[in-house]
Amino acid sequence: MPGPECKWSAETGAPCGTDDSSGCLAPVFVYGTLKTGQPNHRVLLDGAHGRAAFQGRARTLEPYPLVIAGEHNIPRLLNLPGRGHHVAGEVYEVDGRMLRFLDEFEDCPDMYQRTRLRVALEGARAPLECFVYTTATYPPEWVHLPYLDDYDSQGKHGLRYNPRENR
C-alpha cells in the first residue's frame, strides 16, 4: 500500500515522482501470466525494470469476468464489474519505473488499460485499492467465453498460453 507521503496524480492516476528515488510505491493486482509460477512472472523479478515487492494473495471485491481470449490464449480481465467471479491474484508494490515498464509490457493503453479496483488482501483488515490491467475494448463474443476465478496457464481449460517469444 502506498505510504502516507505518496501522492497520486489526479490527471494520470500514476503515483507521484517518476524517478526511482521518490520512494513512492503503487499497489498492482496481477491475475494472469504475471502471477507466481506463470510464464511472465520473471519480469516482476527483474530489477532492471524497477522494484516489485510481493504483498500477498488477494481476490477482487467485486466479481469480474476473467476470460482466455485471442489467438495467443491471453488472460483478460474484462472491465465489467459485477459480472463473473471474485478473481484470485497477487498484489505487488511497484515503484514508478516498474509501473512504467508494466504499462509498456501490457501494451497500455492499446491492449490493456490501467484502471483501479479494490481487492481483499489475505491478512489485511481493510480492502486495498490497486492498479490492474483490464480490457475495456474487445469483440462482443468475449463476454460469452467461460469465466475463470483463478488463471493458470496450464489449467484444465486446455488453452495453452503462447509466450511472446514464440509469436
PDB file of C-alpha atoms in Angstrom:
ATOM      1  CA  MET A   1       0.000   0.000   0.000  1.00  0.00           C
ATOM      2  CA  PRO A   2       1.405   3.416  -0.808  1.00  0.00           C
ATOM      3  CA  GLY A   3       2.989   5.192   2.115  1.00  0.00           C
ATOM      4  CA  PRO A   4       1.348   8.304   3.534  1.00  0.00           C
ATOM      5  CA  GLU A   5       3.829  10.537   1.723  1.00  0.00           C
ATOM      6  CA  CYS A   6       2.748   9.185  -1.656  1.00  0.00           C
ATOM      7  CA  LYS A   7       0.564  11.417  -3.792  1.00  0.00           C
ATOM      8  CA  TRP A   8      -1.427  10.127  -6.734  1.00  0.00           C
ATOM      9  CA  SER A   9      -1.792  12.168  -9.889  1.00  0.00           C
ATOM     10  CA  ALA A  10      -5.450  13.035 -10.420  1.00  0.00           C
ATOM     11  CA  GLU A  11      -4.692  13.502 -14.108  1.00  0.00           C
ATOM     12  CA  THR A  12      -2.903  10.236 -14.907  1.00  0.00           C
ATOM     13  CA  GLY A  13      -3.675   8.024 -11.921  1.00  0.00           C
ATOM     14  CA  ALA A  14       0.055   7.391 -11.617  1.00  0.00           C
ATOM     15  CA  PRO A  15       1.985   7.640  -8.372  1.00  0.00           C
ATOM     16  CA  CYS A  16       3.952  10.776  -7.681  1.00  0.00           C
ATOM     17  CA  GLY A  17       7.533  11.091  -8.734  1.00  0.00           C
ATOM     18  CA  THR A  18       8.500   9.004 -11.694  1.00  0.00           C
ATOM     19  CA  ASP A  19      12.127   8.992 -10.664  1.00  0.00           C
ATOM     20  CA  ASP A  20      13.271   5.953  -8.737  1.00  0.00           C
ATOM     21  CA  SER A  21      14.354   7.980  -5.711  1.00  0.00           C
ATOM     22  CA  SER A  22      10.833   9.203  -4.891  1.00  0.00           C
ATOM     23  CA  GLY A  23      10.123   6.206  -2.654  1.00  0.00           C
ATOM     24  CA  CYS A  24       6.552   6.256  -3.916  1.00  0.00           C
ATOM     25  CA  LEU A  25       5.098   2.787  -4.348  1.00  0.00           C
ATOM     26  CA  ALA A  26       1.853   1.766  -6.023  1.00  0.00           C
ATOM     27  CA  PRO A  27      -0.072  -1.466  -5.408  1.00  0.00           C
ATOM     28  CA  VAL A  28      -0.731  -3.512  -8.561  1.00  0.00           C
ATOM     29  CA  PHE A  29      -3.053  -6.532  -8.699  1.00  0.00           C
ATOM     30  CA  VAL A  30      -1.946  -9.248 -11.154  1.00  0.00           C
ATOM     31  CA  TYR A  31      -4.282 -12.096 -12.112  1.00  0.00           C
ATOM     32  CA  GLY A  32      -2.753 -13.778 -15.164  1.00  0.00           C
ATOM     33  CA  THR A  33       0.657 -14.535 -16.629  1.00  0.00           C
ATOM     34  CA  LEU A  34       2.439 -12.206 -14.159  1.00  0.00           C
ATOM     35  CA  LYS A  35       1.460 -14.316 -11.125  1.00  0.00           C
ATOM     36  CA  THR A  36       3.955 -16.558  -9.354  1.00  0.00           C
ATOM     37  CA  GLY A  37       4.531 -19.733 -11.365  1.00  0.00           C
ATOM     38  CA  GLN A  38       3.146 -18.258 -14.586  1.00  0.00           C
ATOM     39  CA  PRO A  39       5.052 -17.579 -17.844  1.00  0.00           C
ATOM     40  CA  ASN A  40       5.694 -13.835 -17.411  1.00  0.00           C
ATOM     41  CA  HIS A  41       6.319 -13.702 -13.661  1.00  0.00           C
ATOM     42  CA  ARG A  42      10.046 -13.272 -14.306  1.00  0.00           C
ATOM     43  CA  VAL A  43       9.553  -9.646 -15.433  1.00  0.00           C
ATOM     44  CA  LEU A  44       8.423  -8.705 -11.905  1.00  0.00           C
ATOM     45  CA  LEU A  45      11.611 -10.227 -10.501  1.00  0.00           C
ATOM     46  CA  ASP A  46      13.949  -8.395 -12.886  1.00  0.00           C
ATOM     47  CA  GLY A  47      15.351  -5.412 -11.014  1.00  0.00           C
ATOM     48  CA  ALA A  48      16.333  -3.806 -14.329  1.00  0.00           C
ATOM     49  CA  HIS A  49      12.633  -2.947 -14.760  1.00  0.00           C
ATOM     50  CA  GLY A  50      12.284  -1.405 -11.309  1.00  0.00           C
ATOM     51  CA  ARG A  51      11.111  -2.664  -7.949  1.00  0.00           C
ATOM     52  CA  ALA A  52       8.216  -5.062  -7.312  1.00  0.00           C
ATOM     53  CA  ALA A  53       7.609  -6.403  -3.809  1.00  0.00           C
ATOM     54  CA  PHE A  54       5.094  -9.200  -3.224  1.00  0.00           C
ATOM     55  CA  GLN A  55       2.425  -8.138  -0.714  1.00  0.00           C
ATOM     56  CA  GLY A  56       0.209 -11.217  -0.756  1.00  0.00           C
ATOM     57  CA  ARG A  57      -2.575 -13.118  -2.431  1.00  0.00           C
ATOM     58  CA  ALA A  58      -5.857 -11.327  -2.978  1.00  0.00           C
ATOM     59  CA  ARG A  59      -9.302 -11.523  -4.585  1.00  0.00           C
ATOM     60  CA  THR A  60     -11.280  -8.794  -6.276  1.00  0.00           C
ATOM     61  CA  LEU A  61     -14.021  -7.390  -4.042  1.00  0.00           C
ATOM     62  CA  GLU A  62     -16.400  -7.209  -6.975  1.00  0.00           C
ATOM     63  CA  PRO A  63     -16.886 -10.021  -9.461  1.00  0.00           C
ATOM     64  CA  TYR A  64     -15.239  -9.574 -12.876  1.00  0.00           C
ATOM     65  CA  PRO A  65     -15.215 -11.756 -15.981  1.00  0.00           C
ATOM     66  CA  LEU A  66     -11.763 -13.300 -16.415  1.00  0.00           C
ATOM     67  CA  VAL A  67     -11.543 -14.968 -19.821  1.00  0.00           C
ATOM     68  CA  ILE A  68      -8.874 -16.536 -22.003  1.00  0.00           C
ATOM     69  CA  ALA A  69      -9.137 -14.942 -25.421  1.00  0.00           C
ATOM     70  CA  GLY A  70      -7.444 -14.208 -28.719  1.00  0.00           C
ATOM     71  CA  GLU A  71      -5.112 -16.215 -30.889  1.00  0.00           C
ATOM     72  CA  HIS A  72      -2.433 -16.401 -28.157  1.00  0.00           C
ATOM     73  CA  ASN A  73      -4.810 -17.503 -25.354  1.00  0.00           C
ATOM     74  CA  ILE A  74      -4.144 -14.442 -23.225  1.00  0.00           C
ATOM     75  CA  PRO A  75      -5.977 -13.996 -19.908  1.00  0.00           C
ATOM     76  CA  ARG A  76      -8.138 -10.860 -19.986  1.00  0.00           C
ATOM     77  CA  LEU A  77      -9.999  -9.245 -17.119  1.00  0.00           C
ATOM     78  CA  LEU A  78     -12.939  -7.593 -18.856  1.00  0.00           C
ATOM     79  CA  ASN A  79     -13.815  -4.234 -17.338  1.00  0.00           C
ATOM     80  CA  LEU A  80     -17.350  -5.330 -16.446  1.00  0.00           C
ATOM     81  CA  PRO A  81     -17.574  -5.120 -12.658  1.00  0.00           C
ATOM     82  CA  GLY A  82     -20.475  -7.071 -11.193  1.00  0.00           C
ATOM     83  CA  ARG A  83     -20.221  -9.962 -13.691  1.00  0.00           C
ATOM     84  CA  GLY A  84     -18.165 -13.116 -13.384  1.00  0.00           C
ATOM     85  CA  HIS A  85     -16.235 -14.194 -10.288  1.00  0.00           C
ATOM     86  CA  HIS A  86     -14.192 -12.753  -7.445  1.00  0.00           C
ATOM     87  CA  VAL A  87     -10.885 -13.169  -9.269  1.00  0.00           C
ATOM     88  CA  ALA A  88      -7.804 -14.506  -7.473  1.00  0.00           C
ATOM     89  CA  GLY A  89      -4.439 -12.871  -7.938  1.00  0.00           C
ATOM     90  CA  GLU A  90      -1.459 -11.310  -6.230  1.00  0.00           C
ATOM     91  CA  VAL A  91      -0.635  -7.792  -5.109  1.00  0.00           C
ATOM     92  CA  TYR A  92       2.785  -6.227  -5.672  1.00  0.00           C
ATOM     93  CA  GLU A  93       4.012  -2.833  -4.563  1.00  0.00           C
ATOM     94  CA  VAL A  94       5.875  -1.352  -7.515  1.00  0.00           C
ATOM     95  CA  ASP A  95       7.930   1.773  -7.965  1.00  0.00           C
ATOM     96  CA  GLY A  96       7.404   4.299 -10.754  1.00  0.00           C
ATOM     97  CA  ARG A  97       9.947   2.656 -13.034  1.00  0.00           C
ATOM     98  CA  MET A  98       8.282  -0.768 -12.745  1.00  0.00           C
ATOM     99  CA  LEU A  99       4.844   0.799 -13.278  1.00  0.00           C
ATOM    100  CA  ARG A 100       6.070   2.442 -16.493  1.00  0.00           C
ATOM    101  CA  PHE A 101       7.607  -0.884 -17.563  1.00  0.00           C
ATOM    102  CA  LEU A 102       4.332  -2.727 -16.869  1.00  0.00           C
ATOM    103  CA  ASP A 103       2.405  -0.142 -18.893  1.00  0.00           C
ATOM    104  CA  GLU A 104       4.679  -0.874 -21.849  1.00  0.00           C
ATOM    105  CA  PHE A 105       4.726  -4.643 -21.226  1.00  0.00           C
ATOM    106  CA  GLU A 106       0.907  -4.731 -21.128  1.00  0.00           C
ATOM    107  CA  ASP A 107       0.697  -2.514 -24.228  1.00  0.00           C
ATOM    108  CA  CYS A 108      -1.247   0.080 -22.265  1.00  0.00           C
ATOM    109  CA  PRO A 109      -3.456   1.758 -23.349  1.00  0.00           C
ATOM    110  CA  ASP A 110      -3.922  -0.172 -26.620  1.00  0.00           C
ATOM    111  CA  MET A 111      -4.312  -3.786 -25.458  1.00  0.00           C
ATOM    112  CA  TYR A 112      -4.971  -3.203 -21.755  1.00  0.00           C
ATOM    113  CA  GLN A 113      -5.993  -0.161 -19.773  1.00  0.00           C
ATOM    114  CA  ARG A 114      -4.561   0.523 -16.333  1.00  0.00           C
ATOM    115  CA  THR A 115      -7.556   1.043 -14.076  1.00  0.00           C
ATOM    116  CA  ARG A 116      -8.225   0.750 -10.357  1.00  0.00           C
ATOM    117  CA  LEU A 117     -10.162  -1.809  -8.393  1.00  0.00           C
ATOM    118  CA  ARG A 118     -10.457  -2.914  -4.802  1.00  0.00           C
ATOM    119  CA  VAL A 119      -9.208  -6.240  -3.530  1.00  0.00           C
ATOM    120  CA  ALA A 120      -9.338  -8.226  -0.327  1.00  0.00           C
ATOM    121  CA  LEU A 121      -5.694  -8.875   0.523  1.00  0.00           C
ATOM    122  CA  GLU A 122      -5.148 -12.006   2.628  1.00  0.00           C
ATOM    123  CA  GLY A 123      -4.464 -10.998   6.211  1.00  0.00           C
ATOM    124  CA  ALA A 124      -5.478  -7.351   5.740  1.00  0.00           C
ATOM    125  CA  ARG A 125      -8.295  -5.785   7.722  1.00  0.00           C
ATOM    126  CA  ALA A 126      -9.459  -3.339   5.076  1.00  0.00           C
ATOM    127  CA  PRO A 127      -9.852  -3.538   1.292  1.00  0.00           C
ATOM    128  CA  LEU A 128      -6.969  -2.228  -0.789  1.00  0.00           C
ATOM    129  CA  GLU A 129      -7.298  -0.126  -3.937  1.00  0.00           C
ATOM    130  CA  CYS A 130      -4.877  -1.339  -6.615  1.00  0.00           C
ATOM    131  CA  PHE A 131      -3.981  -0.688 -10.178  1.00  0.00           C
ATOM    132  CA  VAL A 132      -4.926  -3.522 -12.528  1.00  0.00           C
ATOM    133  CA  TYR A 133      -4.648  -4.064 -16.270  1.00  0.00           C
ATOM    134  CA  THR A 134      -8.152  -4.619 -17.663  1.00  0.00           C
ATOM    135  CA  THR A 135      -9.602  -4.917 -21.135  1.00  0.00           C
ATOM    136  CA  ALA A 136     -12.288  -2.359 -21.976  1.00  0.00           C
ATOM    137  CA  THR A 137     -12.417  -2.853 -25.748  1.00  0.00           C
ATOM    138  CA  TYR A 138     -12.951  -6.375 -27.053  1.00  0.00           C
ATOM    139  CA  PRO A 139     -15.034  -8.397 -29.502  1.00  0.00           C
ATOM    140  CA  PRO A 140     -18.602  -8.879 -28.187  1.00  0.00           C
ATOM    141  CA  GLU A 141     -18.247 -12.679 -28.176  1.00  0.00           C
ATOM    142  CA  TRP A 142     -15.622 -12.487 -25.409  1.00  0.00           C
ATOM    143  CA  VAL A 143     -18.410 -11.747 -22.917  1.00  0.00           C
ATOM    144  CA  HIS A 144     -19.768 -15.242 -23.650  1.00  0.00           C
ATOM    145  CA  LEU A 145     -16.478 -17.097 -23.078  1.00  0.00           C
ATOM    146  CA  PRO A 146     -16.166 -19.191 -19.895  1.00  0.00           C
ATOM    147  CA  TYR A 147     -15.336 -17.084 -16.826  1.00  0.00           C
ATOM    148  CA  LEU A 148     -12.456 -18.184 -14.605  1.00  0.00           C
ATOM    149  CA  ASP A 149     -11.887 -17.278 -10.983  1.00  0.00           C
ATOM    150  CA  ASP A 150      -8.177 -18.187 -10.914  1.00  0.00           C
ATOM    151  CA  TYR A 151      -5.964 -18.258 -14.012  1.00  0.00           C
ATOM    152  CA  ASP A 152      -3.335 -20.942 -14.559  1.00  0.00           C
ATOM    153  CA  SER A 153      -1.589 -21.170 -17.929  1.00  0.00           C
ATOM    154  CA  GLN A 154      -1.518 -24.964 -17.548  1.00  0.00           C
ATOM    155  CA  GLY A 155      -5.092 -25.211 -16.234  1.00  0.00           C
ATOM    156  CA  LYS A 156      -7.823 -27.686 -17.102  1.00  0.00           C
ATOM    157  CA  HIS A 157      -9.208 -25.197 -19.650  1.00  0.00           C
ATOM    158  CA  GLY A 158      -6.708 -26.668 -22.160  1.00  0.00           C
ATOM    159  CA  LEU A 159      -5.958 -23.255 -23.718  1.00  0.00           C
ATOM    160  CA  ARG A 160      -2.178 -23.017 -23.693  1.00  0.00           C
ATOM    161  CA  TYR A 161      -0.745 -19.516 -23.478  1.00  0.00           C
ATOM    162  CA  ASN A 162       1.518 -18.658 -26.414  1.00  0.00           C
ATOM    163  CA  PRO A 163       4.509 -16.788 -24.930  1.00  0.00           C
ATOM    164  CA  ARG A 164       5.665 -13.540 -26.541  1.00  0.00           C
ATOM    165  CA  GLU A 165       8.963 -15.052 -27.595  1.00  0.00           C
ATOM    166  CA  ASN A 166       7.061 -17.592 -29.759  1.00  0.00           C
ATOM    167  CA  ARG A 167       4.876 -15.050 -31.598  1.00  0.00           C
TER     168      ARG A 167
END
